[in-house]
Structure formats: C-alpha cells, structure tokens
Amino acid sequence: MNEKDARLSKNRSRMAFDAQAKTYDTGMKGEHARRLYPYIVREVTRAVTDIAYPRLLDLGCGTGVLAERVIGEVPRARLACIDLSPRMVEVACARLGNTSEISLGDAEHLPFHDASFDVVWCNDSFHHYPDPERAAFQVWRVLAPGGTFVIGDTWQPAPARTIMNAWMPHSHEGDVRIYSEMELRQILGVWFTEVDWHRIGITACIVVARKGR
C-alpha cells in the first residue's frame, strides 16, 4: 500500500473507532472482538506463568475492557496500552485509571524502547494495519528475548476471504486485509522463531508468535 492510501486507511480507522467508542463494549461493532477476549486472556496468562512481574502491552487497546480483564488475571503486571483513536483512548483512560500507561499512537511506530515488554497482544486490530510487516517488526523490537505476541483477528475461508479482500479498499472503517493462515505465518515468521495459528469458529483466529532468545 502506498503512503497516500495508508494515511487514508488510518484516518478511516481513526474516525470509525472514534464514532464507536461509546457503544463498542455493548454494540454490534465490538461483538467480534468481544468473542475473542477469553482466548486472548488465556494465551497472555499462559505466556507469563513464570514471570513474577510481567510487562504487558495492549496494541489497539480500544476501550480498555480486554486490558482490564488481563490485569484481573495478572495483577502484578505492568501494563501499557496504545490506540490510534483519541476517543477510544479517552474511554480506556477513564476505565483503567492509574493502573496502566495509555498512549495515543500507531502500531507501525511504537513509542517504546527495545525489549520493553514480555507480552504484546493485539485483538481484532491487525487487519487494519496498512503495513503489517512493519507492525510485526515493531512488536518484535519492543518484546524482550523470549517474549510472546498474541493476535486475535478476523478470518474467513478462502472463497469468502477473496470476496471480502476485493471489497476492503472501499471500507469506511479502514479495514486492509483478512489474512490466511499462510499469510500470517509468512508476515510473522520473518521475525519470530515460532508461530502457532488456530482457527476460532468460522470467523476468527488466534496466533501466538514467540521471539527467540
């Protein structure tokens, strides 16, 4: 995607999620993301089992509900959250208060030092990134050696995926692409030494990628 189209896609995402911020936790727009919450919480909890004070990053944190659930399971964690939508960040700040560091920012330009986190997760957001390869590198960069990247995202069988991806350039919500298992393995496999992919129902997937030590 060229730079102009990338800016347009991000602006569409920003405006769409600004508009959805007040109703995302109960409305239809956030339903797909909410179905994935238990899976993300489970994988993050597994990843930090042997870490006394884990450092966590919620990439595309939305309203902060998922981050709140993770902290409920991992109360000793240090949490950071980032989102492209100013309204989503406002809602997340109100919900999470001083339990986390919440930033307005871009997944492709993460404002964190190298090796800052033990786990990064991204729920129902990866398919919005105009440059997924750069986003994957940024996550790899901010993860400590041995760190884990957990993705929950939309998925469709090949025929439906082909049709939906043809429509994506016209999306008013900044959707970029629904990825196949092979595509996600290729994108993440450039940087991560292990990539596990699992289908969730018929419309979603969970991916767990691990950074080498």
Coordinates of N, CA, C and O in Angstrom, one line a residue, residues 38-131:
P38 N -11.8 -14.1 25.8 CA -11.3 -15.2 26.7 C -10.1 -15.9 26.1 O -9.2 -16.3 26.9
Y39 N -10.0 -15.9 24.8 CA -8.8 -16.6 24.2 C -7.5 -15.8 24.4 O -6.5 -16.3 24.6
I40 N -7.7 -14.5 24.2 CA -6.5 -13.6 24.5 C -6.1 -13.7 25.9 O -4.9 -13.8 26.2
V41 N -7.0 -13.6 26.8 CA -6.7 -13.6 28.3 C -6.0 -15.0 28.6 O -5.0 -15.0 29.3
R42 N -6.5 -16.1 28.0 CA -5.9 -17.4 28.3 C -4.4 -17.4 27.8 O -3.5 -17.9 28.5
E43 N -4.2 -16.9 26.6 CA -2.8 -17.0 26.0 C -1.9 -16.1 26.7 O -0.7 -16.5 26.9
V44 N -2.3 -14.9 27.1 CA -1.4 -14.0 27.8 C -1.1 -14.6 29.1 O 0.1 -14.5 29.6
T45 N -2.1 -15.1 29.8 CA -1.9 -15.7 31.2 C -0.9 -16.8 31.1 O 0.0 -17.0 31.9
R46 N -1.0 -17.7 30.1 CA -0.1 -18.8 29.9 C 1.4 -18.3 29.6 O 2.3 -18.8 30.2
A47 N 1.5 -17.2 28.9 CA 2.8 -16.7 28.5 C 3.6 -16.1 29.6 O 4.8 -16.0 29.6
V48 N 2.9 -15.7 30.7 CA 3.6 -15.0 31.8 C 3.6 -15.9 33.1 O 4.0 -15.4 34.2
T49 N 3.3 -17.1 32.9 CA 3.2 -18.0 34.1 C 4.5 -18.0 35.0 O 4.4 -18.0 36.2
D50 N 5.6 -17.9 34.3 CA 6.9 -18.0 35.1 C 7.5 -16.6 35.3 O 8.7 -16.5 35.6
I51 N 6.8 -15.5 35.0 CA 7.3 -14.2 35.2 C 6.7 -13.5 36.3 O 5.4 -13.3 36.4
A52 N 7.4 -13.1 37.3 CA 6.9 -12.6 38.6 C 6.1 -11.2 38.3 O 5.0 -11.0 38.8
Y53 N 6.8 -10.3 37.6 CA 6.2 -9.0 37.3 C 6.2 -8.7 35.8 O 7.1 -8.0 35.4
P54 N 5.3 -9.3 35.1 CA 5.4 -9.2 33.6 C 5.1 -7.8 33.1 O 4.3 -7.0 33.8
R55 N 5.7 -7.5 32.0 CA 5.4 -6.2 31.4 C 4.6 -6.4 30.1 O 5.0 -7.2 29.2
L56 N 3.4 -5.8 30.1 CA 2.4 -6.1 29.0 C 2.1 -4.9 28.2 O 2.0 -3.8 28.7
L57 N 1.8 -5.1 26.9 CA 1.4 -4.1 26.0 C 0.1 -4.5 25.3 O 0.1 -5.6 24.6
D58 N -1.0 -3.7 25.4 CA -2.2 -3.9 24.6 C -2.1 -3.0 23.4 O -2.2 -1.8 23.5
L59 N -2.0 -3.6 22.2 CA -1.8 -2.9 21.0 C -3.1 -2.8 20.3 O -3.7 -3.8 19.8
G60 N -3.7 -1.5 20.2 CA -5.0 -1.4 19.7 C -6.0 -1.7 20.9 O -6.9 -2.5 20.7
C61 N -5.8 -1.0 22.0 CA -6.5 -1.3 23.2 C -8.0 -1.0 23.2 O -8.7 -1.5 24.1
G62 N -8.4 -0.2 22.3 CA -9.9 0.2 22.3 C -10.3 0.8 23.6 O -9.6 1.6 24.2
T63 N -11.4 0.3 24.2 CA -11.9 0.9 25.4 C -11.3 0.4 26.7 O -11.6 0.8 27.8
G64 N -10.3 -0.5 26.6 CA -9.6 -1.0 27.8 C -10.2 -2.1 28.5 O -9.7 -2.6 29.5
V65 N -11.3 -2.7 28.0 CA -12.0 -3.8 28.6 C -11.1 -5.0 28.7 O -11.0 -5.7 29.7
L66 N -10.5 -5.3 27.5 CA -9.7 -6.5 27.5 C -8.5 -6.4 28.4 O -8.1 -7.3 29.1
A67 N -7.8 -5.2 28.4 CA -6.7 -4.9 29.3 C -7.1 -5.1 30.7 O -6.4 -5.7 31.6
E68 N -8.3 -4.6 31.1 CA -8.8 -4.8 32.4 C -9.0 -6.2 32.8 O -8.7 -6.6 33.9
R69 N -9.4 -7.1 31.9 CA -9.6 -8.5 32.1 C -8.2 -9.2 32.3 O -8.1 -10.0 33.2
V70 N -7.3 -8.8 31.5 CA -5.9 -9.4 31.7 C -5.3 -9.0 33.0 O -4.8 -9.8 33.7
I71 N -5.5 -7.7 33.4 CA -4.9 -7.3 34.7 C -5.6 -8.0 35.9 O -5.0 -8.3 36.9
G72 N -6.9 -8.3 35.7 CA -7.6 -9.1 36.7 C -7.0 -10.5 36.9 O -7.0 -11.0 38.0
E73 N -6.4 -11.1 35.8 CA -5.8 -12.4 35.9 C -4.3 -12.3 36.2 O -3.7 -13.2 36.8
V74 N -3.7 -11.2 35.9 CA -2.2 -11.0 36.1 C -2.1 -9.7 36.9 O -1.6 -8.7 36.4
P75 N -2.5 -9.6 38.2 CA -2.5 -8.4 38.9 C -1.1 -7.7 39.2 O -1.1 -6.5 39.5
R76 N -0.1 -8.5 39.1 CA 1.3 -7.9 39.3 C 1.9 -7.3 38.0 O 3.1 -6.9 38.1
A77 N 1.2 -7.3 37.0 CA 1.7 -6.9 35.7 C 1.9 -5.4 35.6 O 1.1 -4.6 36.3
R78 N 2.8 -4.9 34.9 CA 2.9 -3.5 34.5 C 2.3 -3.4 33.1 O 2.8 -4.0 32.2
L79 N 1.3 -2.6 32.9 CA 0.6 -2.5 31.7 C 0.7 -1.2 31.0 O 0.6 -0.1 31.5
A80 N 0.9 -1.3 29.6 CA 0.8 -0.2 28.7 C -0.2 -0.5 27.7 O -0.4 -1.6 27.3
C81 N -0.9 0.6 27.2 CA -1.9 0.4 26.2 C -1.7 1.5 25.1 O -1.3 2.7 25.5
I82 N -2.0 1.2 23.9 CA -1.9 2.2 22.8 C -3.0 2.0 21.8 O -3.4 0.9 21.6
D83 N -3.5 3.1 21.3 CA -4.6 3.0 20.3 C -4.5 4.2 19.4 O -4.1 5.3 19.8
L84 N -5.0 4.1 18.2 CA -5.0 5.1 17.2 C -6.1 6.1 17.4 O -6.1 7.3 16.9
S85 N -7.2 5.7 18.0 CA -8.4 6.5 18.2 C -8.4 7.4 19.5 O -8.3 6.8 20.6
P86 N -8.4 8.7 19.4 CA -8.4 9.5 20.6 C -9.6 9.2 21.5 O -9.5 9.2 22.7
R87 N -10.8 9.0 20.9 CA -12.0 8.7 21.8 C -11.8 7.4 22.5 O -12.3 7.2 23.6
M88 N -11.3 6.4 21.8 CA -11.0 5.1 22.5 C -10.1 5.3 23.6 O -10.2 4.7 24.7
V89 N -9.0 6.1 23.4 CA -8.0 6.3 24.5 C -8.7 7.0 25.7 O -8.4 6.7 26.8
E90 N -9.6 7.9 25.4 CA -10.3 8.6 26.5 C -11.1 7.6 27.3 O -11.1 7.7 28.6
V91 N -11.8 6.7 26.7 CA -12.6 5.7 27.4 C -11.7 4.8 28.2 O -12.0 4.4 29.3
A92 N -10.6 4.4 27.5 CA -9.7 3.5 28.2 C -9.1 4.1 29.5 O -8.9 3.5 30.5
C93 N -8.7 5.4 29.3 CA -8.2 6.1 30.5 C -9.2 6.2 31.6 O -8.8 6.0 32.8
A94 N -10.4 6.5 31.3 CA -11.4 6.5 32.3 C -11.6 5.2 33.0 O -11.9 5.1 34.2
R95 N -11.5 4.1 32.3 CA -11.7 2.8 32.8 C -10.5 2.3 33.6 O -10.7 1.7 34.7
L96 N -9.3 2.5 33.1 CA -8.1 1.9 33.7 C -7.4 2.8 34.7 O -6.7 2.3 35.5
G97 N -7.7 4.1 34.6 CA -7.1 5.0 35.6 C -5.6 4.9 35.6 O -4.9 4.8 34.6
N98 N -5.0 4.8 36.9 CA -3.6 4.8 37.0 C -3.0 3.4 37.0 O -1.9 3.2 37.4
T99 N -3.8 2.4 36.6 CA -3.3 1.0 36.5 C -2.5 0.8 35.3 O -1.9 -0.3 35.2
S100 N -2.4 1.7 34.4 CA -1.7 1.5 33.1 C -1.2 2.8 32.5 O -1.7 3.9 32.9
E101 N -0.3 2.7 31.6 CA 0.2 3.8 30.8 C -0.5 3.8 29.5 O -0.3 2.8 28.7
I102 N -1.3 4.7 29.2 CA -2.1 4.7 28.0 C -1.7 5.8 27.0 O -1.6 7.0 27.4
S103 N -1.4 5.4 25.8 CA -0.9 6.4 24.8 C -1.7 6.4 23.5 O -2.3 5.4 23.2
L104 N -1.8 7.5 22.9 CA -2.3 7.6 21.6 C -1.2 7.4 20.6 O -0.2 8.1 20.6
G105 N -1.4 6.4 19.7 CA -0.2 6.1 18.8 C -0.6 5.1 17.8 O -1.7 4.6 17.6
D106 N 0.5 4.7 17.0 CA 0.4 4.0 15.8 C 1.1 2.7 15.9 O 2.3 2.7 16.4
A107 N 0.5 1.6 15.6 CA 1.2 0.3 15.7 C 2.4 0.1 14.9 O 3.3 -0.7 15.2
E108 N 2.5 0.9 13.8 CA 3.7 0.8 13.0 C 4.9 1.7 13.4 O 5.9 1.7 12.8
H109 N 4.6 2.5 14.5 CA 5.7 3.4 15.0 C 5.5 3.4 16.6 O 5.2 4.5 17.2
L110 N 5.8 2.3 17.2 CA 5.6 2.2 18.6 C 6.6 3.1 19.4 O 7.8 3.0 19.2
P111 N 6.0 3.9 20.4 CA 6.9 4.8 21.1 C 7.5 4.2 22.4 O 7.4 4.8 23.5
F112 N 8.1 3.0 22.2 CA 8.6 2.3 23.4 C 10.1 1.8 23.0 O 10.4 1.6 21.9
H113 N 10.9 1.7 24.1 CA 12.2 1.2 23.9 C 12.3 -0.3 23.5 O 11.3 -1.0 23.7
D114 N 13.4 -0.7 22.9 CA 13.6 -2.1 22.6 C 13.5 -2.9 23.9 O 13.9 -2.5 25.0
A115 N 12.9 -4.1 23.7 CA 12.8 -5.1 24.8 C 12.1 -4.6 26.0 O 12.4 -4.9 27.2
S116 N 11.0 -3.8 25.8 CA 10.3 -3.2 26.9 C 9.2 -4.1 27.5 O 8.7 -3.8 28.6
F117 N 8.8 -5.2 26.8 CA 7.7 -6.0 27.2 C 7.9 -7.4 27.1 O 8.7 -7.9 26.3
D118 N 7.2 -8.2 27.9 CA 7.3 -9.6 27.9 C 6.2 -10.2 27.0 O 6.4 -11.3 26.4
V119 N 5.0 -9.5 26.9 CA 3.9 -10.0 26.1 C 3.3 -8.7 25.5 O 3.1 -7.7 26.1
V120 N 3.0 -8.9 24.2 CA 2.2 -7.9 23.5 C 1.0 -8.6 22.9 O 1.1 -9.7 22.4
W121 N -0.2 -8.0 23.0 CA -1.3 -8.6 22.3 C -2.1 -7.6 21.5 O -2.0 -6.4 21.7
C122 N -2.8 -8.1 20.5 CA -3.4 -7.2 19.5 C -4.7 -8.0 19.1 O -4.7 -9.0 18.6
N123 N -5.9 -7.4 19.5 CA -7.2 -8.1 19.3 C -8.0 -7.3 18.3 O -8.4 -6.2 18.5
D124 N -8.4 -8.0 17.2 CA -9.2 -7.5 16.2 C -8.7 -6.2 15.6 O -9.5 -5.3 15.2
S125 N -7.4 -6.1 15.5 CA -6.8 -4.8 15.0 C -5.8 -5.0 13.9 O -5.6 -4.2 13.0
F126 N -5.2 -6.2 13.8 CA -4.1 -6.4 12.9 C -4.6 -6.2 11.4 O -3.8 -5.8 10.6
H127 N -5.8 -6.6 11.1 CA -6.3 -6.4 9.7 C -6.5 -5.0 9.3 O -6.8 -4.7 8.2
H128 N -6.3 -4.0 10.3 CA -6.4 -2.6 9.9 C -5.1 -2.0 9.6 O -5.0 -0.9 9.1
Y129 N -4.0 -2.7 9.8 CA -2.7 -2.1 9.6 C -2.2 -2.0 8.1 O -2.1 -3.1 7.5
P130 N -2.0 -0.9 7.6 CA -1.6 -0.7 6.2 C -0.2 -1.4 5.9 O 0.0 -1.9 4.8
D131 N 0.6 -1.5 6.9 CA 2.0 -2.1 6.7 C 2.1 -3.2 7.8 O 2.8 -2.9 8.8

